[in-house]
Amino acid sequence: MIDFTLELKKFKPAVGVEDLFDNDIKDITDLVEEMVNNMQEKQDK
């Protein structure tokens, strides 16, 4: 039987995976936050 806890402890990400994902890419939370900020700015005017 597979011991998932042990397997997770041994896990190492593939070399170069970090380079594939640019930190400048926005995820859904960034987009929602930007939308809320824009709405608040419009209401303040």
Coordinates of N, CA and C in Angstrom, one line a residue, residues 5-31:
T5 N 1.9 10.1 3.0 CA 2.6 11.0 3.8 C 4.1 10.9 3.6
L6 N 4.6 9.6 3.5 CA 6.0 9.4 3.2 C 6.3 9.9 1.8
E7 N 5.5 9.6 0.8 CA 5.7 10.1 -0.6 C 5.8 11.6 -0.7
L8 N 4.9 12.3 0.1 CA 4.9 13.8 0.1 C 6.2 14.3 0.7
K9 N 6.7 13.6 1.7 CA 7.9 14.1 2.3 C 9.1 14.0 1.3
K10 N 9.1 13.0 0.4 CA 10.1 12.7 -0.5 C 10.0 13.6 -1.8
F11 N 8.8 14.2 -2.0 CA 8.5 15.0 -3.2 C 9.5 16.1 -3.4
K12 N 10.0 16.3 -4.6 CA 10.8 17.4 -5.0 C 10.3 17.8 -6.4
P13 N 10.0 19.1 -6.5 CA 9.5 19.6 -7.8 C 10.6 19.4 -8.9
A14 N 10.1 19.3 -10.1 CA 11.0 19.1 -11.3 C 11.9 20.4 -11.4
V15 N 13.1 20.2 -11.9 CA 14.1 21.3 -12.1 C 13.5 22.2 -13.1
G16 N 13.5 23.5 -12.9 CA 13.1 24.5 -13.9 C 11.6 24.8 -13.8
V17 N 10.8 24.1 -13.0 CA 9.4 24.4 -13.0 C 9.1 25.8 -12.5
E18 N 9.9 26.3 -11.6 CA 9.7 27.7 -11.1 C 9.9 28.7 -12.2
D19 N 10.8 28.4 -13.2 CA 11.0 29.3 -14.3 C 9.9 29.4 -15.3
L20 N 9.0 28.3 -15.3 CA 7.9 28.3 -16.2 C 6.8 29.3 -15.8
F21 N 6.7 29.5 -14.5 CA 5.6 30.3 -14.0 C 6.2 31.7 -13.6
D22 N 5.8 32.7 -14.3 CA 6.2 34.1 -14.1 C 5.3 34.7 -13.0
N23 N 6.0 35.4 -12.0 CA 5.2 36.0 -10.9 C 4.4 37.1 -11.4
D24 N 4.6 37.6 -12.6 CA 3.8 38.7 -13.1 C 2.4 38.3 -13.6
I25 N 2.2 37.0 -13.7 CA 0.9 36.5 -14.2 C -0.1 36.7 -13.1
K26 N -1.2 37.3 -13.5 CA -2.3 37.5 -12.5 C -3.2 36.3 -12.3
D27 N -3.5 36.0 -11.1 CA -4.5 34.9 -10.9 C -5.8 35.6 -10.6
I28 N -6.8 34.8 -10.3 CA -8.2 35.3 -10.2 C -8.3 36.2 -9.0
T29 N -7.6 35.9 -7.9 CA -7.7 36.8 -6.8 C -7.1 38.2 -7.1
D30 N -6.0 38.2 -7.9 CA -5.5 39.5 -8.3 C -6.5 40.3 -9.1
L31 N -7.2 39.6 -10.0 CA -8.1 40.3 -10.9 C -9.3 40.8 -10.1

